[in-house]
Amino acid sequence: MTDLTAVELGLDTFGDVTRDASGTRLSDAQTIRNVVEQAVLADRVGLSFFGVGEHHRPEFAVSSPEIVLAAAAARTENIHLGTAVTVLSSDDPVRVYERFATLDAVSGGRAEVILGRGSFIESFPLFGYDLRDYETLFDEKLDLFSRLLDEKPVTWQGTLRAPLEDADVFPKTENGLRAWVGVGGTPESVVRAARHGYGLMLAIIGGPADRFRPFADLYRRSLTSFEKPELPIGVHSPGHVADTDQQAWDEAYEGFEAMNNTIGRERGWPPYSRMRFQRDVGPEGALYVGSPETVARKIADTVATLGIQRFDMKFSTGTLSHERMMRSIELYGSRVAPLVRDMLS
């Protein structure tokens, strides 16, 4: 039986471009430097993982997570560093492997990669990919990457990339590379992750966590069916921690409103409202926003409900300031993490 008290608690950021105290929009460069400082603090307060997302749009400063993570590696000691996610469909699996094997070297074996298709499509035209190949690109590249993880010469052929014949890829890692697949919630994606032997990272950004229990159960059954060893399941969800519930809600709302309305204009969503926000931060919502006690209680419930091995809170959202994010990280590591383990024990 899984020891729930051993759950890893991590953080994710997309490098959201935010504002300073005067309301002035920060530069992309300053935002990236702030992300490195956030990783350093996450390490200092004892968290397990720090993930940086890959995006190619104006709201987010980070398009090359591995470079940001390498900078963080030089200033941290224990925390694992990875992506949330690497958009494998519009990248080359060989280059992705090489970059993460290099990050693993400079970090002393602390690199992880979470592979996915992402929630945006800007990278496809940017790098010359046809969206009509959306499914095939991910299927083929995930298959190739899984073979590269064996760190042996690879012979492989697909339909959308040049074949490889007895190709060896460098550098080699010292102890292998931990790899996950990020899933938004389709059974096919869950089974695919199990078939290739990847950890499963569930992106729960709407609704209660228990509606994802069938996916966790399907993943475990699929691992058994494919004769794979037991592999971890994680959850990625947005959140923010402050000293009280009301303070956390007041600090976080503007950022959630800004981000939801920006994306919503593209996707035809209705305007975000405080009423919807309060529902989302409640027991049936997917936002982990509140005091340390409130956030810890909600995380512990998610861990117990799904039997997961890691919970990553996406602590950056929209215009939420660097200073408030730093306080959230501090509370998450020093207060939320021990409370979660106490609750689960």
Coordinates of C-alpha atoms in Angstrom, one line a residue:
M1 CA 0.0 0.0 0.0
T2 CA 1.3 3.5 -0.8
D3 CA 2.6 5.5 2.1
L4 CA 0.6 8.8 1.6
T5 CA 2.8 10.6 4.1
A6 CA 5.7 10.2 1.7
V7 CA 3.9 12.4 -0.9
E8 CA 6.2 14.9 -2.7
L9 CA 5.1 18.5 -2.7
G10 CA 6.2 20.6 -5.5
L11 CA 5.6 23.9 -7.3
D12 CA 5.0 24.8 -11.0
T13 CA 5.2 28.1 -12.7
F14 CA 4.6 29.2 -16.3
G15 CA 6.7 32.4 -15.8
D16 CA 3.7 34.6 -15.9
V17 CA 4.7 38.2 -16.8
T18 CA 3.5 40.2 -13.8
R19 CA 3.7 43.8 -12.4
D20 CA 5.8 45.6 -9.9
A21 CA 4.4 47.5 -6.8
S22 CA 3.6 50.6 -9.0
G23 CA 1.6 48.5 -11.4
T24 CA 4.2 48.6 -14.2
R25 CA 4.5 45.5 -16.3
L26 CA 7.7 43.7 -15.7
S27 CA 10.1 42.9 -18.5
D28 CA 10.4 39.3 -19.7
A29 CA 14.0 39.4 -18.5
Q30 CA 13.1 40.4 -15.0
T31 CA 10.3 37.8 -14.9
I32 CA 12.8 35.1 -15.7
R33 CA 15.3 36.3 -13.1
N34 CA 12.4 36.2 -10.6
V35 CA 11.6 32.6 -11.5
V36 CA 15.2 31.6 -10.6
E37 CA 14.8 33.4 -7.2
Q38 CA 11.5 31.5 -6.7
A39 CA 13.3 28.2 -7.3
V40 CA 16.0 29.1 -4.9
L41 CA 13.4 29.8 -2.2
A42 CA 11.5 26.6 -3.0
D43 CA 14.7 24.7 -2.4
R44 CA 15.5 26.6 0.8
V45 CA 12.1 25.7 2.4
G46 CA 12.5 22.0 1.6
L47 CA 10.1 21.4 -1.3
S48 CA 10.6 18.4 -3.6
F49 CA 10.1 19.8 -7.1
F50 CA 10.2 23.0 -9.1
G51 CA 8.6 22.9 -12.6
V52 CA 8.7 25.5 -15.3
G53 CA 6.3 25.5 -18.2
E54 CA 7.1 26.1 -21.9
H55 CA 5.1 28.7 -23.7
H56 CA 5.4 30.9 -26.8
R57 CA 3.0 33.8 -26.1
P58 CA 3.1 37.2 -24.5
E59 CA 1.6 36.3 -21.1
F60 CA 4.5 34.0 -20.3
A61 CA 8.2 34.8 -20.3
V62 CA 9.7 31.3 -20.4
S63 CA 10.1 29.6 -23.8
S64 CA 13.3 27.7 -22.9
P65 CA 12.6 26.1 -19.5
E66 CA 15.8 24.1 -19.5
I67 CA 18.0 27.2 -19.5
V68 CA 16.1 28.8 -16.6
L69 CA 16.3 25.5 -14.8
A70 CA 20.0 25.2 -15.3
A71 CA 20.4 28.7 -13.8
A72 CA 18.4 27.4 -10.8
A73 CA 20.4 24.3 -10.6
A74 CA 23.6 26.3 -10.0
R75 CA 22.0 27.9 -7.0
T76 CA 20.1 25.0 -5.4
E77 CA 21.1 21.8 -3.7
N78 CA 18.3 19.3 -3.2
I79 CA 15.1 20.3 -5.1
H80 CA 14.3 18.4 -8.4
L81 CA 14.0 20.6 -11.4
G82 CA 11.8 20.0 -14.5
T83 CA 9.2 21.2 -16.9
A84 CA 5.5 21.7 -16.7
V85 CA 5.3 20.8 -19.6
T86 CA 7.8 20.3 -22.4
V87 CA 5.7 20.6 -25.6
L88 CA 7.1 17.4 -27.2
S89 CA 4.8 17.6 -30.3
S90 CA 6.6 20.7 -31.7
D91 CA 10.1 19.7 -30.5
D92 CA 12.6 17.0 -31.5
P93 CA 12.8 14.1 -29.1
V94 CA 16.6 13.7 -29.6
R95 CA 17.2 17.4 -28.7
V96 CA 14.8 17.2 -25.7
Y97 CA 16.7 14.2 -24.4
E98 CA 20.1 15.9 -24.9
R99 CA 19.0 19.0 -23.1
F100 CA 17.5 17.2 -20.1
A101 CA 20.5 14.8 -19.9
T102 CA 22.7 18.0 -19.7
L103 CA 20.4 19.5 -17.1
D104 CA 20.7 16.3 -15.1
A105 CA 24.5 16.5 -15.2
V106 CA 24.7 20.2 -14.1
S107 CA 22.1 19.6 -11.3
G108 CA 23.7 16.4 -10.0
G109 CA 20.9 14.1 -11.0
R110 CA 17.9 16.3 -10.1
A111 CA 16.4 16.8 -13.6
E112 CA 12.9 15.6 -14.5
V113 CA 10.9 16.0 -17.7
I114 CA 7.1 16.2 -18.0
L115 CA 6.1 15.7 -21.6
G116 CA 2.9 16.9 -23.0
R117 CA 1.0 18.6 -25.9
G118 CA 0.4 21.8 -23.9
S119 CA -2.8 23.8 -23.7
F120 CA -1.8 26.2 -26.5
I121 CA -1.0 25.7 -30.1
E122 CA 1.4 28.7 -30.9
S123 CA 4.4 26.5 -31.0
F124 CA 3.1 24.5 -34.0
P125 CA 3.2 27.2 -36.7
L126 CA 6.2 28.8 -35.0
F127 CA 8.3 25.7 -35.6
G128 CA 6.7 24.7 -38.9
Y129 CA 4.4 21.9 -37.8
D130 CA 0.9 21.2 -39.3
L131 CA -1.9 21.1 -36.7
R132 CA -3.5 18.4 -38.8
D133 CA -0.7 16.1 -37.5
Y134 CA -1.5 17.0 -33.9
E135 CA -2.1 13.4 -32.7
T136 CA 0.5 11.7 -34.8
L137 CA 3.2 14.1 -33.8
F138 CA 2.8 13.4 -30.1
D139 CA 2.3 9.6 -30.5
E140 CA 5.4 9.2 -32.7
K141 CA 7.7 11.5 -30.7
L142 CA 6.6 10.0 -27.3
D143 CA 7.4 6.6 -28.7
L144 CA 10.9 7.7 -29.8
F145 CA 11.6 9.5 -26.5
S146 CA 10.7 6.4 -24.5
R147 CA 13.4 4.5 -26.5
L148 CA 16.0 7.2 -26.0
L149 CA 15.4 6.9 -22.2
D150 CA 17.1 3.5 -22.4
E151 CA 20.3 5.3 -23.3
K152 CA 21.2 2.7 -25.9
P153 CA 21.6 2.9 -29.7
V154 CA 18.2 3.5 -31.2
T155 CA 16.7 2.3 -34.5
W156 CA 13.4 3.9 -35.1
Q157 CA 11.1 4.9 -37.9
G158 CA 7.9 7.1 -38.0
T159 CA 6.0 9.1 -40.6
L160 CA 6.8 12.7 -39.6
R161 CA 10.5 12.6 -38.7
A162 CA 13.6 11.2 -40.4
P163 CA 14.3 7.6 -39.2
L164 CA 17.2 6.7 -36.9
E165 CA 19.4 3.7 -37.4
D166 CA 21.6 2.5 -34.6
A167 CA 21.8 6.1 -33.4
D168 CA 23.5 6.8 -30.1
V169 CA 22.7 10.0 -28.2
F170 CA 24.8 11.9 -25.7
P171 CA 25.4 12.8 -22.9
K172 CA 24.5 9.7 -20.9
T173 CA 23.0 10.3 -17.4
E174 CA 24.5 8.7 -14.3
N175 CA 21.2 7.2 -13.0
G176 CA 18.6 7.7 -15.7
L177 CA 16.1 10.5 -16.3
R178 CA 12.8 10.6 -14.5
A179 CA 10.0 11.2 -17.0
W180 CA 6.3 11.9 -16.8
V181 CA 3.5 12.6 -19.3
G182 CA 1.1 15.4 -18.5
V183 CA -2.5 14.5 -19.1
G184 CA -5.6 16.8 -19.2
G185 CA -8.1 14.0 -18.7
T186 CA -8.7 11.6 -21.6
P187 CA -8.6 7.8 -21.2
E188 CA -6.5 7.4 -24.3
S189 CA -3.8 9.7 -22.9
V190 CA -3.7 7.8 -19.6
V191 CA -3.3 4.4 -21.3
R192 CA -0.6 5.8 -23.6
A193 CA 1.4 7.0 -20.6
A194 CA 1.2 3.6 -19.0
R195 CA 2.0 1.7 -22.2
H196 CA 5.3 3.7 -22.6
G197 CA 6.2 3.5 -18.9
Y198 CA 5.9 7.1 -17.9
G199 CA 4.7 8.6 -14.6
L200 CA 1.3 10.2 -14.9
M201 CA 0.8 13.9 -14.1
L202 CA -2.9 14.9 -14.0
A203 CA -3.6 18.5 -14.8
I204 CA -6.6 19.2 -12.6
I205 CA -7.6 22.8 -13.4
G206 CA -11.4 22.5 -13.0
G207 CA -13.8 20.7 -10.8
P208 CA -13.2 18.4 -7.8
A209 CA -10.3 16.0 -7.7
D210 CA -12.4 12.9 -7.2
R211 CA -13.7 13.1 -10.8
F212 CA -10.2 12.1 -11.8
R213 CA -10.3 8.9 -9.8
P214 CA -11.3 6.8 -12.8
F215 CA -8.2 8.0 -14.6
A216 CA -5.9 7.1 -11.7
D217 CA -7.5 3.6 -11.5
L218 CA -7.3 3.2 -15.3
Y219 CA -3.6 4.1 -15.2
R220 CA -2.8 1.5 -12.5
R221 CA -4.8 -1.2 -14.3
S222 CA -3.0 -0.3 -17.5
L223 CA 0.4 -0.6 -15.9
T224 CA -0.5 -4.1 -14.8
S225 CA -1.9 -5.0 -18.2
F226 CA 1.4 -3.8 -19.9
E227 CA 3.5 -5.6 -17.3
K228 CA 5.1 -2.3 -16.2
P229 CA 6.3 -1.6 -12.7
E230 CA 4.4 0.6 -10.3
L231 CA 4.9 4.2 -11.4
P232 CA 3.9 7.5 -9.7
I233 CA 0.8 9.6 -10.2
G234 CA 1.0 13.3 -9.6
V235 CA -1.5 16.2 -9.7
H236 CA -0.9 19.8 -11.0
S237 CA -3.4 22.4 -9.9
P238 CA -3.4 26.2 -9.4
G239 CA -3.1 27.8 -6.0
H240 CA -1.9 30.5 -3.7
V241 CA -1.2 30.6 0.0
A242 CA -1.4 33.6 2.4
D243 CA -1.7 34.0 6.1
T244 CA -5.5 33.9 6.0
D245 CA -8.2 32.7 3.6
Q246 CA -9.5 36.2 2.9
Q247 CA -6.0 37.6 2.3
A248 CA -5.2 34.7 -0.1
W249 CA -8.5 35.2 -2.0
D250 CA -8.0 39.0 -2.3
E251 CA -4.4 38.6 -3.4
A252 CA -5.1 35.9 -6.0
Y253 CA -8.4 37.0 -7.6
E254 CA -7.0 39.7 -9.8
G255 CA -4.5 37.4 -11.4
F256 CA -7.0 34.6 -12.0
E257 CA -9.4 37.1 -13.4
A258 CA -6.8 38.5 -15.8
M259 CA -5.6 35.2 -17.0
N260 CA -9.0 33.6 -17.4
N261 CA -10.3 36.7 -19.4
T262 CA -7.2 36.8 -21.6
I263 CA -7.5 33.2 -22.6
G264 CA -11.3 33.3 -22.5
R265 CA -11.5 36.0 -25.2
E266 CA -9.6 33.5 -27.5
R267 CA -11.7 30.5 -26.6
G268 CA -15.2 32.0 -26.2
W269 CA -15.4 31.7 -22.4
P270 CA -17.7 34.0 -20.4
P271 CA -16.1 36.8 -18.3
Y272 CA -14.6 35.5 -15.0
S273 CA -16.3 36.6 -11.9
R274 CA -15.7 36.7 -8.1
M275 CA -18.6 34.3 -7.7
R276 CA -17.0 31.7 -9.9
F277 CA -13.7 32.3 -8.2
Q278 CA -15.2 31.6 -4.7
R279 CA -16.7 28.4 -6.1
D280 CA -13.4 27.4 -7.5
V281 CA -11.6 27.9 -4.2
G282 CA -14.2 25.9 -2.3
P283 CA -14.2 22.1 -1.6
E284 CA -15.6 21.3 -5.1
G285 CA -13.2 23.5 -7.1
A286 CA -9.7 23.0 -8.4
L287 CA -8.1 26.1 -6.9
Y288 CA -5.9 25.6 -3.8
V289 CA -6.2 29.1 -2.5
G290 CA -6.3 30.0 1.2
S291 CA -4.5 29.9 4.5
P292 CA -1.9 27.2 5.1
E293 CA -4.5 25.1 7.0
T294 CA -7.1 25.5 4.2
V295 CA -4.7 24.6 1.4
A296 CA -3.2 21.7 3.4
R297 CA -6.6 20.2 4.1
K298 CA -7.5 20.4 0.4
I299 CA -4.2 18.9 -0.8
A300 CA -4.4 16.1 1.8
D301 CA -7.9 15.2 0.6
T302 CA -6.7 15.1 -3.0
V303 CA -3.7 12.9 -2.1
A304 CA -5.9 10.5 -0.2
T305 CA -8.7 10.4 -2.8
L306 CA -6.4 9.7 -5.7
G307 CA -3.6 7.8 -3.9
I308 CA -1.0 10.1 -5.6
Q309 CA 2.7 10.3 -5.0
R310 CA 3.1 14.0 -5.8
F311 CA 1.2 17.3 -5.7
D312 CA 2.5 20.3 -7.6
M313 CA 0.8 23.7 -7.0
K314 CA 1.0 26.1 -9.9
F315 CA 1.8 29.2 -7.8
S316 CA 1.9 31.8 -10.5
T317 CA -1.2 33.1 -12.1
G318 CA -1.6 36.3 -14.2
T319 CA -0.7 39.5 -12.5
L320 CA 0.1 38.1 -9.0
S321 CA 3.2 39.9 -7.9
H322 CA 6.6 38.3 -7.3
E323 CA 6.6 39.4 -3.7
R324 CA 3.3 37.6 -3.1
M325 CA 4.5 34.6 -4.9
M326 CA 7.6 34.5 -2.7
R327 CA 5.4 34.6 0.4
S328 CA 3.2 31.9 -0.9
I329 CA 6.2 29.7 -1.6
E330 CA 7.5 30.3 1.9
L331 CA 4.2 29.3 3.5
Y332 CA 3.8 26.3 1.2
G333 CA 7.1 24.9 2.3
S334 CA 7.2 25.9 5.9
R335 CA 3.5 25.5 6.9
V336 CA 1.5 23.6 4.2
A337 CA 3.9 20.7 3.7
P338 CA 4.2 19.6 7.3
L339 CA 0.5 20.1 7.8
V340 CA -0.3 17.8 4.8
R341 CA 1.9 15.1 6.2
D342 CA 0.4 15.4 9.6
M343 CA -3.1 15.1 8.2
L344 CA -2.2 12.1 6.1
S345 CA -0.6 10.3 9.0

